Coordinates of C-alpha atoms and ligand atoms in Angstrom, one line a residue:
M1 CA 97.7 99.8 116.2
V2 CA 94.2 100.9 117.0
T3 CA 91.6 98.4 115.7
G4 CA 88.4 100.0 116.9
N5 CA 87.6 96.8 118.9
E6 CA 89.2 97.8 122.2
K7 CA 87.2 96.5 125.1
D8 CA 87.4 99.5 127.4
G9 CA 86.3 101.9 124.7
A10 CA 88.9 104.5 125.8
M11 CA 90.2 106.9 123.2
K12 CA 93.7 106.0 122.0
L13 CA 96.2 108.1 120.1
L14 CA 97.6 106.8 116.8
D15 CA 100.9 108.5 116.4
L16 CA 101.8 108.4 112.7
K17 CA 105.3 109.4 111.7
V18 CA 106.8 110.6 108.5
C19 CA 110.6 109.8 108.4
L20 CA 112.8 111.8 106.0
E21 CA 116.5 111.9 105.3
V22 CA 117.7 115.5 105.6
Y23 CA 120.7 116.6 103.7
P24 CA 121.9 120.1 104.8
D25 CA 123.6 120.4 101.4
A26 CA 122.0 118.9 98.3
A27 CA 125.5 118.4 96.9
E28 CA 125.9 115.6 99.5
L29 CA 122.9 113.6 98.1
P30 CA 123.8 110.1 96.8
G31 CA 124.8 110.3 93.2
A32 CA 121.6 109.1 91.5
D33 CA 119.5 111.4 93.7
R34 CA 121.7 114.4 93.0
T35 CA 121.7 113.8 89.2
L36 CA 117.9 113.5 89.1
L37 CA 117.4 116.7 91.2
R38 CA 119.5 118.5 88.6
E39 CA 117.1 117.2 86.0
A40 CA 114.2 118.6 88.0
E41 CA 115.9 121.9 88.3
T42 CA 116.4 122.1 84.6
A43 CA 112.7 121.1 84.0
T44 CA 111.6 124.3 85.9
Q45 CA 112.7 126.3 82.8
L46 CA 110.0 124.6 80.8
A47 CA 107.2 125.4 83.2
Y48 CA 104.2 127.4 81.7
A49 CA 103.2 129.4 84.8
P50 CA 102.0 132.8 83.7
Y51 CA 99.4 133.0 86.5
S52 CA 101.3 131.8 89.6
H53 CA 104.8 132.7 88.4
F54 CA 105.8 129.6 90.4
R55 CA 107.8 127.2 88.2
V56 CA 107.9 123.6 89.3
G57 CA 110.1 120.9 87.7
A58 CA 109.8 117.2 88.2
A59 CA 112.0 114.3 87.0
L60 CA 111.2 110.6 87.1
Q61 CA 113.9 107.9 86.8
L62 CA 112.6 104.7 85.4
A63 CA 114.0 101.2 85.9
D64 CA 115.4 101.1 82.4
G65 CA 117.3 104.4 83.0
T66 CA 114.9 106.6 81.1
V67 CA 114.4 110.1 82.7
V68 CA 111.0 111.7 82.2
R69 CA 110.8 115.4 82.9
G70 CA 107.6 117.3 83.7
S71 CA 106.8 120.9 84.6
N72 CA 103.7 122.7 85.7
Q73 CA 101.4 123.7 82.8
E74 CA 98.8 126.3 83.8
N75 CA 95.6 127.4 82.1
A76 CA 93.4 130.5 82.1
A77 CA 90.6 128.2 83.3
Y78 CA 92.7 127.7 86.5
P79 CA 91.7 124.1 87.6
S80 CA 92.5 122.9 84.1
G81 CA 96.3 123.2 84.6
L82 CA 98.4 120.4 85.9
C83 CA 101.3 120.1 88.5
A84 CA 104.8 119.2 87.3
E85 CA 104.7 115.8 89.1
R86 CA 101.5 114.6 87.5
T87 CA 102.6 115.9 84.1
A88 CA 105.6 113.6 84.3
L89 CA 103.7 110.8 86.0
F90 CA 100.9 110.6 83.4
W91 CA 103.3 110.9 80.5
T92 CA 105.2 108.0 82.0
G93 CA 102.0 105.9 82.4
A94 CA 101.0 106.7 78.8
N95 CA 104.4 106.2 77.1
H96 CA 106.3 103.8 79.4
P97 CA 103.7 101.4 80.7
G98 CA 105.0 98.6 82.9
Q99 CA 108.3 100.4 83.5
P100 CA 108.8 100.8 87.2
I101 CA 109.5 104.3 88.6
L102 CA 112.5 104.3 90.9
R103 CA 112.8 107.9 91.8
L104 CA 111.1 111.3 91.6
A105 CA 112.9 114.6 92.1
I106 CA 111.1 118.0 92.5
A107 CA 112.5 121.5 92.3
A108 CA 110.7 124.9 92.3
C109 CA 111.6 128.5 91.8
S110 CA 109.9 131.9 91.2
A111 CA 109.7 133.1 87.6
H112 CA 111.2 136.3 89.0
Q113 CA 114.3 134.5 90.4
P114 CA 115.1 131.5 88.1
G115 CA 117.8 129.4 89.5
H116 CA 117.0 130.4 93.1
F117 CA 115.3 127.2 94.3
L118 CA 112.5 127.1 96.9
A119 CA 111.1 124.3 99.0
A120 CA 109.1 122.0 96.8
A121 CA 107.2 119.1 98.5
P122 CA 104.5 117.5 96.3
C123 CA 100.9 118.7 96.8
G124 CA 98.2 116.3 98.2
A125 CA 96.6 115.5 94.9
C126 CA 100.1 114.6 93.4
R127 CA 100.8 112.4 96.4
Q128 CA 97.5 110.5 95.9
A129 CA 98.2 110.1 92.2
L130 CA 101.8 109.0 92.8
L131 CA 100.7 106.5 95.5
E132 CA 98.5 104.7 93.1
Y133 CA 101.4 104.2 90.7
E134 CA 103.6 103.1 93.6
N135 CA 101.0 100.5 94.7
R136 CA 100.5 99.2 91.2
Q137 CA 104.2 98.7 90.6
G138 CA 104.7 97.1 94.0
Q139 CA 108.0 98.9 94.7
P140 CA 108.7 102.2 96.4
I141 CA 109.3 105.5 94.6
R142 CA 112.1 107.4 96.3
V143 CA 111.3 111.1 96.5
I144 CA 114.0 113.8 96.5
V145 CA 112.9 117.4 97.1
R146 CA 114.6 120.7 97.5
G147 CA 114.2 122.1 101.1
V148 CA 114.9 125.6 102.2
G149 CA 118.3 127.0 101.2
Q150 CA 120.7 124.2 100.2
H151 CA 118.7 121.6 102.1
A152 CA 117.4 118.5 100.4
L153 CA 114.9 116.0 101.8
V154 CA 114.5 112.4 100.8
S155 CA 111.5 110.1 101.4
P156 CA 112.0 106.4 100.9
S157 CA 108.5 106.1 99.4
I158 CA 105.3 107.9 98.5
A159 CA 103.4 106.0 101.1
N160 CA 105.7 107.5 103.7
L161 CA 104.4 111.0 102.6
L162 CA 100.7 110.0 102.8
P163 CA 99.7 108.3 106.0
L164 CA 96.2 106.8 106.1
Q165 CA 96.2 106.3 102.3
F166 CA 93.0 106.1 100.4
N167 CA 92.5 103.1 98.1
L168 CA 89.6 101.6 96.4
P169 CA 89.7 97.8 97.0
A170 CA 89.9 97.3 93.2
S171 CA 92.4 100.0 92.3
K172 CA 95.5 97.7 92.1
Ligands
LIG1 N1 102.4 123.0 91.6 C1 103.1 121.9 91.1 O1 103.5 121.8 90.0 N2 103.4 120.9 92.0 C2 103.0 120.8 93.3 O2 103.2 119.8 94.0 C3 102.3 122.0 93.9 C4 101.9 123.1 92.9 C5 102.1 124.0 90.7 C6 100.7 124.2 90.3 C7 100.6 125.6 89.9 O3 100.9 125.7 88.5 C8 101.7 126.3 90.7 O4 102.5 125.3 91.2 C9 101.2 127.1 91.9 O5 100.4 126.4 92.7

């Protein structure tokens, strides 16, 4: 750990690591992860992505077993659209307050090749939004994403995907 108070003033390297579980075949994921990834794959069909033609599906599993699906929703005024992950996340916050989120699964495909899934890690803005929910609920959100080919990647938490996290002291 580098505190900034080192006496010698010498530069130090802070080596931050992101550790992921890598499954060469998504079919080998633990059951609950696999089931939720299928929900995310199905959610890609409900994306509204006429501009990027990139369909993203997200699925959140809540502690009471509820599954919330989201998909990206674009808009002609480009920044007004929203990613699949935050569509699902904010719906959850608005409609299932206080219900912890256990897992998030993400899948993506081109509108030109539906069913042919592409790598789908959450963007930086989604990681930041997800992190705040994870911190508020005080328990990790497991993240399951499609990798290239049949690969699937799993992160044990959102914090693991966002080293050096930004927080306002009052944001909890
Ligand atoms: N998109 C998501 O839905 N999630 C992400 O994490 C990254 C990007 C969407 C936004 C936009 O509709 C399309 O993918 C292309 O960027």
